């Protein structure tokens, strides 16, 4: 392929951290590891640099980005009216997989917020991510480092597959520990509002704040035509592999019977099932994890969605996880991957 960029994966040694930081300071984009998923980073204070993220990902320009920070000075530079809840949550969960949406100070370039008066901020815990932010000494705007709409990348190789020819530098920080994007919580309105579920759950946040938080209906339901999204990201197709995903809400036995009936008439189907079910299913299977281990399912989800394409599945029947605790995060991603196609048995 002819390309202006020589996409290369670099080990996270000091020399390459400096290379990445210099590229970022000079206005280039760099893919960096985080504990959740890989991010496609640019200097959040440089409009031209941030523009390159939208071009490389083919991301709609009304979908705002998360600014990644390495200290509280950066938080206070980017945000205004930082309330007590924000400090309580930051102290409890940062560095880590929690993104806070706060009133923007206007210091980040407008594209980061996609024209909103708020800005999303998070301090990642991945050692290499923190090293790169510190070395660049600017907040880094970074969405997931995948082509818009496809499953998020959880390894340097996933980024390479998705964005080859669109950037020079991918820093390899290994497979992401968590494997699912951060929890996004808005503190910009009266009552805290959960915009995207993650490994840090609604219940944990409520426990730490000692009060109830609201949850956006778009987490589990399709927005109706014309309905305004609290978080612009929620209105787009997401996490979709090439295979058509259909979610099956059923007990294990019924789920297996349903698939085995389909398998009699269609060779191109696969099952995205829970551990143990594969032994009784008569088509190709990809195992999401143990039924009662949502953390494991979260870790595996994007890998398994990519795997379905690798094995050539045209249609994949996914056994639906429940909607409680960490499972809500898995459910939220998988129902979007399925474009809200659900069959209840
Ligand atoms: O774990 C993560 O959060 C990863 C890693 C790289 O940090 N990043 C990530 O970014 O998932 P992205 O761009 O794929 O998702 C950001 C989400 C989108 O749904 C976006 O709409 C929402 O956060 N968001 C960003 N800024 C917002 C704002 N000001 N108000 C409401 N939602 C916002
Ligand atoms: Mg994303």
XYZ file of C-alpha atoms in Angstrom, residues 34-38 97 122 144 151-155 158 174-182 198-199 239 294-306 329-330 333:
42
model
C -3.924 2.648 28.238
C -5.305 0.228 30.822
C -8.714 0.293 29.076
C -8.120 0.312 25.299
C -5.482 1.851 23.007
C -10.705 4.011 34.169
C -9.352 11.215 32.638
C -10.025 4.729 21.042
C -14.484 -2.854 17.890
C -12.041 -0.919 20.089
C -8.372 -1.987 19.970
C -6.914 -3.864 22.939
C -3.471 -4.580 21.486
C -5.294 -4.277 16.600
C 0.975 -5.033 25.745
C -2.616 -6.269 25.910
C -4.880 -3.850 27.790
C -5.634 -5.074 31.327
C -9.288 -4.005 31.351
C -10.106 -4.289 27.655
C -13.208 -2.043 27.785
C -13.364 1.760 27.704
C -13.605 3.920 30.818
C -17.427 0.652 32.544
C -15.476 -1.404 35.036
C -18.078 -1.740 18.035
C -18.192 -9.970 34.001
C -14.630 -8.705 34.415
C -13.366 -11.550 32.279
C -16.108 -10.932 29.687
C -15.152 -7.237 29.597
C -11.513 -8.147 29.091
C -12.338 -10.520 26.214
C -15.214 -8.720 24.475
C -13.444 -6.693 21.773
C -10.971 -9.514 21.122
C -13.863 -11.930 20.582
C -15.706 -9.526 18.244
C -12.561 -9.330 16.107
C -20.722 -2.301 30.544
C -20.485 -5.537 28.558
C -21.113 -2.596 24.089
